[in-house]
Tab-separated table of C-alpha atoms and ligand atoms in Angstrom:
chain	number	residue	atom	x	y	z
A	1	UNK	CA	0.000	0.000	0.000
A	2	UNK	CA	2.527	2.308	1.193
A	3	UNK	CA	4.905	1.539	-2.060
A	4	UNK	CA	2.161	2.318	-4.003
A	5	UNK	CA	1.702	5.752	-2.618
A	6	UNK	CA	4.866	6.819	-3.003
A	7	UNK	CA	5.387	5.560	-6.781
A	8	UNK	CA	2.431	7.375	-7.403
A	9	UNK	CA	4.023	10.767	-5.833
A	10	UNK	CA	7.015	10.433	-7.881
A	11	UNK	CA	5.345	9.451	-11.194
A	12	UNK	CA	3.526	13.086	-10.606
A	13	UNK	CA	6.689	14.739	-9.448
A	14	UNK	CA	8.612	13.000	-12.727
A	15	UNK	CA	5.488	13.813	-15.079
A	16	UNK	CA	5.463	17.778	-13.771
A	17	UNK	CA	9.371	17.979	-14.441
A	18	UNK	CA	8.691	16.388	-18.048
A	19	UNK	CA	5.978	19.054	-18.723
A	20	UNK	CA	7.898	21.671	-17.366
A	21	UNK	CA	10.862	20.940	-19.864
A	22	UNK	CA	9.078	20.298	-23.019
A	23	UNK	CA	6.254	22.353	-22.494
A	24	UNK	CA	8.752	25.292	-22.677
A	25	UNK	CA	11.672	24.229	-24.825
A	26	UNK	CA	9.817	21.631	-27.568
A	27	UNK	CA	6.240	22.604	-27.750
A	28	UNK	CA	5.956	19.991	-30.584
A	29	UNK	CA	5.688	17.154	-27.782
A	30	UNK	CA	2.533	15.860	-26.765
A	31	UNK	CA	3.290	14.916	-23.337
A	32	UNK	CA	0.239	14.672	-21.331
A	33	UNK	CA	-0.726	18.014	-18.781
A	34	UNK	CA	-0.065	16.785	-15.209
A	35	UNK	CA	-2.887	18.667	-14.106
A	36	UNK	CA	-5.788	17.304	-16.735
A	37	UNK	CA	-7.179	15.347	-14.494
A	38	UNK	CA	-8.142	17.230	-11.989
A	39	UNK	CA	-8.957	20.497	-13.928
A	40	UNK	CA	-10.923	19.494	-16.789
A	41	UNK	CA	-10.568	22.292	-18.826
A	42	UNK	CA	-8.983	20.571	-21.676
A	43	UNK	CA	-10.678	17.613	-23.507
A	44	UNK	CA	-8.037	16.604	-25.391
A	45	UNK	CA	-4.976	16.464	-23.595
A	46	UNK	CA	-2.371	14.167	-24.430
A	47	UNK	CA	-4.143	13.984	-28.034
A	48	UNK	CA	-1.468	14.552	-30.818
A	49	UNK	CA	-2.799	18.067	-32.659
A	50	UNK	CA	-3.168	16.760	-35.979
A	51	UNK	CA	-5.755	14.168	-34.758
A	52	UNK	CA	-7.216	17.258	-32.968
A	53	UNK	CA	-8.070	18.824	-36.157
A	54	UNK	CA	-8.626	15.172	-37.837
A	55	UNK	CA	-11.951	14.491	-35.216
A	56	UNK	CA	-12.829	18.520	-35.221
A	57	UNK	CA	-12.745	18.234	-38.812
A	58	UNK	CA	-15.399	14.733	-38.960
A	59	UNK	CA	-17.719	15.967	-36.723
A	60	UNK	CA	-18.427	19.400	-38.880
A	61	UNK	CA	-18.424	17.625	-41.596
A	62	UNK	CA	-21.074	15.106	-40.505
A	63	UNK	CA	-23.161	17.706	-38.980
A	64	UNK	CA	-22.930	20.242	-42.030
A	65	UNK	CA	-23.437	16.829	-44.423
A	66	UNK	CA	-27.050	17.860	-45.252
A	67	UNK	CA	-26.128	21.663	-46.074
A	68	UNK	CA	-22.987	22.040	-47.656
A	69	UNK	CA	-19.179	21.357	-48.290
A	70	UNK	CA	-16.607	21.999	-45.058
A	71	UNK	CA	-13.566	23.219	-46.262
A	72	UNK	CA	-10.094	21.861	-44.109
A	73	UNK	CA	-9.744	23.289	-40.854
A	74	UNK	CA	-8.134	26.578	-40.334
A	75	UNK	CA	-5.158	24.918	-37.925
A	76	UNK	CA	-3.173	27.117	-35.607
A	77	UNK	CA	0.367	27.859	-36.134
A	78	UNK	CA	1.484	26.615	-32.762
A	79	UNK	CA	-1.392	25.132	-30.392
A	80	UNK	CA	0.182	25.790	-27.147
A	81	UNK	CA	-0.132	28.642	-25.292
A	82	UNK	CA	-3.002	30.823	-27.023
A	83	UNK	CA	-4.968	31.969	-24.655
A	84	UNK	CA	-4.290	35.515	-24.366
A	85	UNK	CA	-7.386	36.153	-21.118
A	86	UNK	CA	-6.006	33.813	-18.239
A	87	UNK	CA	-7.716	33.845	-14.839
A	88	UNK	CA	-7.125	32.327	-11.262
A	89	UNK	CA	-8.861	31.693	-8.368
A	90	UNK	CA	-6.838	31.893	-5.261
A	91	UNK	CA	-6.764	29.509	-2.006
A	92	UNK	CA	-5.338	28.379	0.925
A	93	UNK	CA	-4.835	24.637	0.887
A	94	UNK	CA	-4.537	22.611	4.151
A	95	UNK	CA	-0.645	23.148	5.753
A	96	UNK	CA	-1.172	26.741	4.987
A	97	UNK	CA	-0.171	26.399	1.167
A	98	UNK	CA	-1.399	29.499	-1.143
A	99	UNK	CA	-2.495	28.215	-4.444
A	100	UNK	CA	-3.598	29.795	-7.414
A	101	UNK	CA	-5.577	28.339	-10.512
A	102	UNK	CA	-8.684	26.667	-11.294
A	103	UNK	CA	-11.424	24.802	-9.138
A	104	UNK	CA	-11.293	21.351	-9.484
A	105	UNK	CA	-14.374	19.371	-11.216
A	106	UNK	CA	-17.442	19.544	-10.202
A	107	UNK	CA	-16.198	21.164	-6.969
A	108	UNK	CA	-14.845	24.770	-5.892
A	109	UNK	CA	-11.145	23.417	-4.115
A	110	UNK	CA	-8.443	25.041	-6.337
A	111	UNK	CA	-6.136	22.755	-8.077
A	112	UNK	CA	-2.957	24.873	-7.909
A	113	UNK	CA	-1.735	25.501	-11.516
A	114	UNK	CA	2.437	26.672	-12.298
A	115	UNK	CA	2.288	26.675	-16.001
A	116	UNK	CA	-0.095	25.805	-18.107
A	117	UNK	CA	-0.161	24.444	-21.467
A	118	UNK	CA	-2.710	26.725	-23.477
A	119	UNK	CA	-2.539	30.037	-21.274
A	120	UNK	CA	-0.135	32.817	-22.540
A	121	UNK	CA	3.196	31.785	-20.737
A	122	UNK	CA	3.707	35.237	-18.721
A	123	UNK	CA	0.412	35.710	-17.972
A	124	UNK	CA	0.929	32.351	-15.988
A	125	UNK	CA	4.441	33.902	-14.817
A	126	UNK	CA	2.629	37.022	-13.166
A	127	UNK	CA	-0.153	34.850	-11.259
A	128	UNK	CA	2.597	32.922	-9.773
A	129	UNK	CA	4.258	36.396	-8.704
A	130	UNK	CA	1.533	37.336	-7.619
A	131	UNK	CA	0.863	34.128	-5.317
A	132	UNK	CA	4.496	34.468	-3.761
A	133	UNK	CA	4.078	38.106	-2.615
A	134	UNK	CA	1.115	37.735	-0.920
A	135	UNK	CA	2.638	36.971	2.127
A	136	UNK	CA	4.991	39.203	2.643
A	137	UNK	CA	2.300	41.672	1.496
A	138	UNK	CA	0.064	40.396	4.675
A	139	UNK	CA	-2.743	39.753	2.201
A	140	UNK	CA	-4.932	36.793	2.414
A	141	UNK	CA	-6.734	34.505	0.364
A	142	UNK	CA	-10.342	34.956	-0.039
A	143	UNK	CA	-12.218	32.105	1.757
A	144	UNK	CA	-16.022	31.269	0.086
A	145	UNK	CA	-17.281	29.958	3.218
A	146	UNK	CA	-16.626	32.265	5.835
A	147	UNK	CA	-16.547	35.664	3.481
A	148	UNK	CA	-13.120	36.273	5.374
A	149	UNK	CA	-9.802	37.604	3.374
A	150	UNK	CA	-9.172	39.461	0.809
A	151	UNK	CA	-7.745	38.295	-3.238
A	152	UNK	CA	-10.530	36.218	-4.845
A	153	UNK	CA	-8.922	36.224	-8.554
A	154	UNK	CA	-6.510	37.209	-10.614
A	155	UNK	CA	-7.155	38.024	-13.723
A	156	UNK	CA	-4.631	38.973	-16.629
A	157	UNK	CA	-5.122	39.761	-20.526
A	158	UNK	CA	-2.576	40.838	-23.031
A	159	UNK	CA	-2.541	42.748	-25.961
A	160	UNK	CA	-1.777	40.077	-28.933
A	161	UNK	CA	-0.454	42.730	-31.233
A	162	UNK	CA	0.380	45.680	-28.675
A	163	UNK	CA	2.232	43.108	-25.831
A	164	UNK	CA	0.272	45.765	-23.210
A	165	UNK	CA	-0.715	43.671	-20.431
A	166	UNK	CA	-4.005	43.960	-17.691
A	167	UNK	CA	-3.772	42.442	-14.163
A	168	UNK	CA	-7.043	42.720	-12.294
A	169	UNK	CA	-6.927	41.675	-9.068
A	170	UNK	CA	-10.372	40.844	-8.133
A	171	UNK	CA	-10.960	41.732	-4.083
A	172	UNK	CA	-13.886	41.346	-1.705
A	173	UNK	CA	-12.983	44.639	-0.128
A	174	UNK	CA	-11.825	48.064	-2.239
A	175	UNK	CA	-8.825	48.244	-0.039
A	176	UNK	CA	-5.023	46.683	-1.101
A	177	UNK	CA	-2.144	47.231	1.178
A	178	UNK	CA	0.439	48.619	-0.077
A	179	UNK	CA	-1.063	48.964	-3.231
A	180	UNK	CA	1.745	51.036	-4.693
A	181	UNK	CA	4.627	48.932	-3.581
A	182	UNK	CA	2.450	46.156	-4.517
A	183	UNK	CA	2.210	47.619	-8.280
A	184	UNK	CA	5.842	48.307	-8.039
A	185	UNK	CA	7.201	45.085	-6.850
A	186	UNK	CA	5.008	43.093	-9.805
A	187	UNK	CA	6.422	45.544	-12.484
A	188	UNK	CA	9.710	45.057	-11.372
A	189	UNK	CA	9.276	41.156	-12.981
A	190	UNK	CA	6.636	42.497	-15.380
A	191	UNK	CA	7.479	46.030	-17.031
A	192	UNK	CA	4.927	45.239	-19.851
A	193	UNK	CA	2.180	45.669	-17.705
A	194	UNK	CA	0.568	48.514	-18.456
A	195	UNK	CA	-2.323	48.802	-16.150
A	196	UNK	CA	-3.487	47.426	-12.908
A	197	UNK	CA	-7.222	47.422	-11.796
A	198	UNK	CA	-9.084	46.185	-8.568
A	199	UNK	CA	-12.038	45.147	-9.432
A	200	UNK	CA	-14.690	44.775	-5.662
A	201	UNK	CA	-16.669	41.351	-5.905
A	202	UNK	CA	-18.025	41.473	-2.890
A	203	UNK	CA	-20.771	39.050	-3.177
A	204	UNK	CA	-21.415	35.146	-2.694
A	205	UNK	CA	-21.228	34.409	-6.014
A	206	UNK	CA	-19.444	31.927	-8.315
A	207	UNK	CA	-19.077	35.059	-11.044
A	208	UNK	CA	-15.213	35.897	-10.944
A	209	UNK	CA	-16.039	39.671	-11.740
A	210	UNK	CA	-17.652	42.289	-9.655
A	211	UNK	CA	-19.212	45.772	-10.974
A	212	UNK	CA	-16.927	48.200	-9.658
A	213	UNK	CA	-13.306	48.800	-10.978
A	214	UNK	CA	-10.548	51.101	-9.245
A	215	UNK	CA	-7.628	51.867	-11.287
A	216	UNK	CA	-4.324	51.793	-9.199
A	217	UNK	CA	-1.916	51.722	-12.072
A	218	UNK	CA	-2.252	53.208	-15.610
A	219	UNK	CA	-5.496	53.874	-17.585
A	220	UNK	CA	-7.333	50.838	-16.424
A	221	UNK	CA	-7.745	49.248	-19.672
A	222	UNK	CA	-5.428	47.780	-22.655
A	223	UNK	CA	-5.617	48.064	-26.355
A	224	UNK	CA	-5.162	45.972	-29.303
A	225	UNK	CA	-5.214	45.719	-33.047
A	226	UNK	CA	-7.143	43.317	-35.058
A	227	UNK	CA	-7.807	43.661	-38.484
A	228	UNK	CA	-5.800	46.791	-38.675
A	229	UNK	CA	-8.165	48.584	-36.081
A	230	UNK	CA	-7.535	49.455	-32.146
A	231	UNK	CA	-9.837	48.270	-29.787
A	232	UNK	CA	-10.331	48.629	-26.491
A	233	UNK	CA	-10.608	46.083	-23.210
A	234	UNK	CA	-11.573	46.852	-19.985
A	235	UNK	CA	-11.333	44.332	-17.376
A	236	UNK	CA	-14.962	43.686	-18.054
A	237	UNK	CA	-15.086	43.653	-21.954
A	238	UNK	CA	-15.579	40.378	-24.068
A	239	UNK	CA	-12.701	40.161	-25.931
A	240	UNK	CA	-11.780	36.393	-28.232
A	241	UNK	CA	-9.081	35.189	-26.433
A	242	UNK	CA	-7.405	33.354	-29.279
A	243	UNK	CA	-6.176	37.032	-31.440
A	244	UNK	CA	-4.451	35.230	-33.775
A	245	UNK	CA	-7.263	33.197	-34.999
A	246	UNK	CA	-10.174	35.632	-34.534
A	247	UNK	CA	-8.267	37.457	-37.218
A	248	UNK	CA	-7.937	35.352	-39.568
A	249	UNK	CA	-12.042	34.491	-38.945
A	250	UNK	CA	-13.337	38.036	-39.382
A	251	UNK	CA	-11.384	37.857	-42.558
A	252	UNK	CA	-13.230	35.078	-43.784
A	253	UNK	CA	-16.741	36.384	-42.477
A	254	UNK	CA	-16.523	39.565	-44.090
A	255	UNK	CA	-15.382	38.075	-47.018
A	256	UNK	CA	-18.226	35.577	-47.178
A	257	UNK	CA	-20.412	39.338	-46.682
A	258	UNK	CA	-19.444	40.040	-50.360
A	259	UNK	CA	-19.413	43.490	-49.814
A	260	UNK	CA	-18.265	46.407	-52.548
A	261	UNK	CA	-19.357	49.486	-50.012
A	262	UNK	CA	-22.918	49.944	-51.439
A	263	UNK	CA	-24.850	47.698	-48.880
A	264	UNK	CA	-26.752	47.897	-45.661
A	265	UNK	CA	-25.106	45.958	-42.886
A	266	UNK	CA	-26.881	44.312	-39.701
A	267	UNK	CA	-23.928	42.676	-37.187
A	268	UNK	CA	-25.713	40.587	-35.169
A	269	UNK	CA	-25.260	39.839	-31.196
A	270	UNK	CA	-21.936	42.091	-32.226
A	271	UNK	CA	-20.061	42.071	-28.529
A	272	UNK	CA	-17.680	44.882	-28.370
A	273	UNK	CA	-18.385	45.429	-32.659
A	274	UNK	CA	-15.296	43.931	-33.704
A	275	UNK	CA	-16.776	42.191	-36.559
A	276	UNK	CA	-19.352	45.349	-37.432
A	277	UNK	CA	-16.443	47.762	-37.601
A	278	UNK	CA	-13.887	46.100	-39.872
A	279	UNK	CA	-16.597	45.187	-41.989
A	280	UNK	CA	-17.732	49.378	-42.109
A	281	UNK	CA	-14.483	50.280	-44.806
A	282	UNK	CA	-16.360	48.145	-47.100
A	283	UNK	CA	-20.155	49.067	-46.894
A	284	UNK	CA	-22.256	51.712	-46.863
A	285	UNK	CA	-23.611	51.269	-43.376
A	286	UNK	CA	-23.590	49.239	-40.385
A	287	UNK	CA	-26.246	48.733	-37.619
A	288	UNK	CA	-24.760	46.568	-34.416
A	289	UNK	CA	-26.878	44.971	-32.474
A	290	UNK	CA	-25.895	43.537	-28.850
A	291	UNK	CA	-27.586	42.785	-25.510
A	292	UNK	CA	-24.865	43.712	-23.525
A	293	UNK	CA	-25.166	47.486	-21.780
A	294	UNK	CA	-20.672	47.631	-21.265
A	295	UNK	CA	-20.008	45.606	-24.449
A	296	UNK	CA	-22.488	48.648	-26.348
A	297	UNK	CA	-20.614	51.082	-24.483
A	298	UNK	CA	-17.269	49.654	-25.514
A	299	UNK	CA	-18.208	49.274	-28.865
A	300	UNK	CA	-19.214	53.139	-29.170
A	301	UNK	CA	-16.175	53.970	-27.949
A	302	UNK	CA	-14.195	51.700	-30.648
A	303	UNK	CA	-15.987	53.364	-33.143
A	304	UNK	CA	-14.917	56.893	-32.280
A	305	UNK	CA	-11.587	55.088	-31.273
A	306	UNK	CA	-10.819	54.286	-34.784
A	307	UNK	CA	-12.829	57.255	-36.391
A	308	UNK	CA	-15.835	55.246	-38.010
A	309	UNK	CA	-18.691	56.815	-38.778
A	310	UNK	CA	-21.116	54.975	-40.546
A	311	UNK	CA	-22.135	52.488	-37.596
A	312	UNK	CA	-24.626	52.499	-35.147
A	313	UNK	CA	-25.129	50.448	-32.005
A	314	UNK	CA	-28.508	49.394	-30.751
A	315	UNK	CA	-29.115	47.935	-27.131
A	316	UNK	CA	-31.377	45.332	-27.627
A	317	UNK	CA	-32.370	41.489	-27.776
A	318	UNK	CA	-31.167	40.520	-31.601
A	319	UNK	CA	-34.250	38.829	-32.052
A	320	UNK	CA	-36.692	41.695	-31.119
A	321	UNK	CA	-34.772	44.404	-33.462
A	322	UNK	CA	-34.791	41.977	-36.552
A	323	UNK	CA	-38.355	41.579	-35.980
A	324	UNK	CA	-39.106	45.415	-35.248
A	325	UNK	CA	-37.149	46.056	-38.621
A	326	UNK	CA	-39.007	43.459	-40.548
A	327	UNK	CA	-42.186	45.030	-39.517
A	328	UNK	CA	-41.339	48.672	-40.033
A	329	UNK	CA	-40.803	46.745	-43.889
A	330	UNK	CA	-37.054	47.717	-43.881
A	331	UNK	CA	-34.414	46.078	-45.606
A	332	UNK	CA	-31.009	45.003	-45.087
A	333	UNK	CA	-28.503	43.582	-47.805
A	334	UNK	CA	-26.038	41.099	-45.784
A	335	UNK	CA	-27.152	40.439	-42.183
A	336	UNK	CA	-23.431	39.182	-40.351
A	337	UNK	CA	-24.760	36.755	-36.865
A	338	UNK	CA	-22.699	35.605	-34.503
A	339	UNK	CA	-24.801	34.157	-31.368
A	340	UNK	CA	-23.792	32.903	-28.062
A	341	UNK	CA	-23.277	28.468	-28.419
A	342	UNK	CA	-27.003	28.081	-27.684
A	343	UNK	CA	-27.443	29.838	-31.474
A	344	UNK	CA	-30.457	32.541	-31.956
A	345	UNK	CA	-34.153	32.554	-31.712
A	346	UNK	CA	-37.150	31.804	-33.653
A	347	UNK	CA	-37.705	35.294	-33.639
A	348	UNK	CA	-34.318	36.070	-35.298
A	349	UNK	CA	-34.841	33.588	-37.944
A	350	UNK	CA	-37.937	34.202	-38.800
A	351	UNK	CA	-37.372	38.038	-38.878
A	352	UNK	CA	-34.416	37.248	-40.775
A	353	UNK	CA	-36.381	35.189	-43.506
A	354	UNK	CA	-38.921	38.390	-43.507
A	355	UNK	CA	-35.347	40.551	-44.323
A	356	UNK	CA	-34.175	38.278	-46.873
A	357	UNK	CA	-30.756	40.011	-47.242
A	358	UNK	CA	-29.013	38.671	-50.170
A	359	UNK	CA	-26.530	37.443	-47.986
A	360	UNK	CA	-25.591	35.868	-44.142
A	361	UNK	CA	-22.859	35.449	-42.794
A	362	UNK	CA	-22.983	32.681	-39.769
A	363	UNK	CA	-20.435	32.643	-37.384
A	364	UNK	CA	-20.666	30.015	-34.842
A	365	UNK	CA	-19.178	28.535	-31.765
A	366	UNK	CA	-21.746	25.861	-31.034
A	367	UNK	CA	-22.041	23.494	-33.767
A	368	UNK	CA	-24.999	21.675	-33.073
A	369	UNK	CA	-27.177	24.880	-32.476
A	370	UNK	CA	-25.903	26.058	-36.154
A	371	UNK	CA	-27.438	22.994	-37.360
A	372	UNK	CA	-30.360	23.018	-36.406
A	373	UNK	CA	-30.487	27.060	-37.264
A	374	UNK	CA	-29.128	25.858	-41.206
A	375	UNK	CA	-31.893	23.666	-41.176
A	376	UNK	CA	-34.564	26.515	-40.497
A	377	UNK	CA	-32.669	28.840	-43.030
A	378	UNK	CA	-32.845	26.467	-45.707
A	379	UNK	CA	-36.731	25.361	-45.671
A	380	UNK	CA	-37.431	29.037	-45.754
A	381	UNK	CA	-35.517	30.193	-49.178
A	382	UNK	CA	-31.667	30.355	-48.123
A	383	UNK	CA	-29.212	27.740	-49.236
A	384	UNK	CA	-25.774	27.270	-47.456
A	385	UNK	CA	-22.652	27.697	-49.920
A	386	UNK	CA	-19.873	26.693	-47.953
A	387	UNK	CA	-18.538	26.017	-44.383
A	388	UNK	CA	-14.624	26.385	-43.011
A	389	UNK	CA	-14.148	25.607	-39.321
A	390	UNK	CA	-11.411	27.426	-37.531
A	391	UNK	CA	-9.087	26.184	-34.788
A	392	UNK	CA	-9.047	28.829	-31.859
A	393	UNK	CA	-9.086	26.759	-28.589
A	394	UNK	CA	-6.573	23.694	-29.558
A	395	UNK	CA	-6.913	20.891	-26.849
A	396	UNK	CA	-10.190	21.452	-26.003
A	397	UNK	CA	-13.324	20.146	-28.088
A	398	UNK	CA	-14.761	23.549	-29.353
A	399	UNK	CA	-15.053	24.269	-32.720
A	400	UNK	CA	-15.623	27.796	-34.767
A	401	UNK	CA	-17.437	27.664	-37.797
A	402	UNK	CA	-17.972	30.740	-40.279
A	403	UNK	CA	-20.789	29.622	-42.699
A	404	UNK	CA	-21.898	30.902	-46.204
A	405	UNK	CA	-25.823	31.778	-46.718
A	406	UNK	CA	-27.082	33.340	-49.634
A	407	UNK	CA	-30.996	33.894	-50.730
A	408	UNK	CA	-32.100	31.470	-53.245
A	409	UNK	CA	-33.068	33.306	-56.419
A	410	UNK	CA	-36.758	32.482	-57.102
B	501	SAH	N1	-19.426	39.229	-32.391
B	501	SAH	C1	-18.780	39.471	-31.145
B	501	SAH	C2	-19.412	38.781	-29.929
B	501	SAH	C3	-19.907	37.378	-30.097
B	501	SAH	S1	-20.283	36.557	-28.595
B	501	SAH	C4	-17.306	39.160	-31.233
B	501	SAH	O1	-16.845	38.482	-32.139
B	501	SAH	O2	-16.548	39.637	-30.374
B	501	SAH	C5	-22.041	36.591	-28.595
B	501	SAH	C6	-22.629	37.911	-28.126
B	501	SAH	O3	-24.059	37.813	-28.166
B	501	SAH	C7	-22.293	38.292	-26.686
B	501	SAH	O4	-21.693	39.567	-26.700
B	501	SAH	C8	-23.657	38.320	-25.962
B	501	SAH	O5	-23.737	39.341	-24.992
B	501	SAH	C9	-24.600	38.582	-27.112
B	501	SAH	N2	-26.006	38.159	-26.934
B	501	SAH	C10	-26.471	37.061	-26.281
B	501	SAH	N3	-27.800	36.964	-26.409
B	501	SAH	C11	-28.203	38.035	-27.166
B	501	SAH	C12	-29.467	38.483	-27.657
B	501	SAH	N4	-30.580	37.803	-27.390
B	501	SAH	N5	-29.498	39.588	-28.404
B	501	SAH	C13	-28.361	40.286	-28.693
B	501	SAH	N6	-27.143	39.908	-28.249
B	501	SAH	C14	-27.053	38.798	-27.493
């Protein structure tokens, strides 16, 4: 029993030294993640990449079998290490331990986490800073059942084009010690970080972010290009956090928008109006739509940001304005829809069909829900041209999609 125990211990210990070498040096490897089993946040760990993409690749193509053809898979360049929004919950661990990471399945102990294998590398490098000065800093770990201490998350995002970096540390009081010396001693490490925000959670609540943000270092935001524009992100913005591939997936949806700057264009569920934006150079206008109060407000201030004019951004359930438009007997010529994973409403589509634009553009992170919206579309006068899946969150099983629609001529 007792042997057993400790071969176990040293199998971990060898396994974490293994990952620590070639996940740095030969990112090529697949060598397993020693902490997939207890996090859970990766589905297919240990997987080679290539057959990744090989089963990503079969299951669009069975489920987009009825509707069209599924061009390869966009791949990623290198799958490690994309995720440019990491965030960590912080804990005390039995013995007195701090740890820093993510809970554990199905249950809200942290699983302390050193490096991990998709997460931007010094994003990981400035938790763990974070974790070792918290002591001499006299600043505790928030605890979930008593409400007592302090540092609930950390939260970091970098800039993939700019390298500006955001560290929010998330607090269930407004008050850091030391917060100066605290800034100082992290940029020390860090110099690239730009800007550091508290953000107050002070409720019982699984949400990582609370409503109120204090800036304590720089302008309490980042920026970053994509597509040739600036946007901005505030510690509460929804920005992709795989840059490198959003890009090249706006490309393709605006593209699939066929647009030669004469036509009307609706961007659906449109976030911070990334997509809306870039696609304004080439049409004559834009209306974003978005449920969102802060992502509306963020996206009115990335218009102005990047001196685009002809866009406007409506507050309002994507659904109800389609069908509000549809009545009022407007028109629009490309409608560009990109809806959460459980895809849109009856009331879109069928406001859409009333529409007809000539063409829309689908852009989808739940598969299955784009299915079953393709199959609306298409008993209602739209036919789907052509699918291509993208690659922007390698080792897990989530697929993008950007899909073709154009009205049928009758
Ligand atoms: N196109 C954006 C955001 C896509 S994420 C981008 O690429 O960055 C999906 C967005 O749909 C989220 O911002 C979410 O707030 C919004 N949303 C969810 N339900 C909605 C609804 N019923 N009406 C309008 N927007 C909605």
């Amino acid at each position: 029993m007792e042997k057993k125990t400790v071969k176990r211990t040293e199998n971990r210990a060898e396994k974490k030294k293994n990952f620590r070498e070639t996940g740095t040096q030969n990112q090529k490897r697949d060598t397993g993640c020693p902490y997939a089993k207890k996090c859970g946040g990766c589905d297919y760990q240990g997987m080679p990449y290539e057959e990744q993409l090989q089963k990503k690749q079969a299951y669009i193509r069975r489920l987009m079998e009825p509707y069209c053809r599924v061009k390869p898979i966009v791949a990623m360049e290198n799958p490690y290490h994309y995720r440019h929004k990491v965030q960590a919950a912080f804990g005390i661990v039995r013995g007195g331990k701090i740890v820093a990471g993510v809970y554990e399945k199905k249950s809200h102990d942290v699983v302390d986490i050193e490096q991990c294998l998709i997460e931007n590398e010094e994003a990981d490098a400035i938790i763990r800073d974070v974790k070792a000065m918290l002591r001499s800093f006299k600043i505790k770990t928030y605890d979930e059942d008593s409400g007592y201490g302090l540092l609930r998350h950390v939260l970091v995002r970098k800039g993939y084009h700019s390298g500006q970096i955001m560290v929010v540390l998330v607090l269930a009081s407004p008050v850091l010690p030391s917060k100066n010396n605290f800034v100082k001693a992290l940029r020390k490490n860090h110099p690239d970080i730009s800007t550091v925000v508290i953000n107050v959670n002070d409720k019982k609540t699984s949400m990582v972010l609370g409503g109120r943000n204090i800036t304590v270092y720089g302008k309490g935001f980042i920026e970053d290009e994509l597509c040739g524009l600036t946007f901005r992100i505030s510690p509460n913005s929804f920005y992709q956090v795989n840059p490198a591939q959003t890009e090249l997936l706006y490309r393709k949806a605006i593209e699939f928008a066929g647009l030669t700057g004469r036509e009307r264009v609706i961007d659906a569920y449109c976030g911070t109006g990334t997509i809306g934006l870039i696609a304004a150079a080439r049409a004559k206008e834009v209306m974003g739509v978005e449920l969102n109060k802060d992502a509306i407000r963020d996206a009115i201030t990335n218009a102005k940001r990047n001196d685009i004019h002809n866009i406007k951004f409506y507050n309002a359930d994507a659904g109800e304005f389609m069908t509000e438009m549809a009545e009022r007997g407007e028109k629009a010529d490309a409608v560009i829809m990109d809806p959460p994973r459980t895809g849109s409403s009856e009331a879109f589509l069928a406001s859409l069909v009333k529409l007809a634009p000539k063409r829309v553009v689908y852009v989808s992170c739940g598969p299955d829900s784009l299915a079953a919206d393709l199959k609306y579309l298409t008993k209602r006068g739209f036919e789907v041209k052509e699918c291509v899946p993208f690659d922007c969150f390698a080792f897990t099983r989530h697929t993008e999609c950007v899909v073709e629609i154009q009205r049928k001529h009758m």
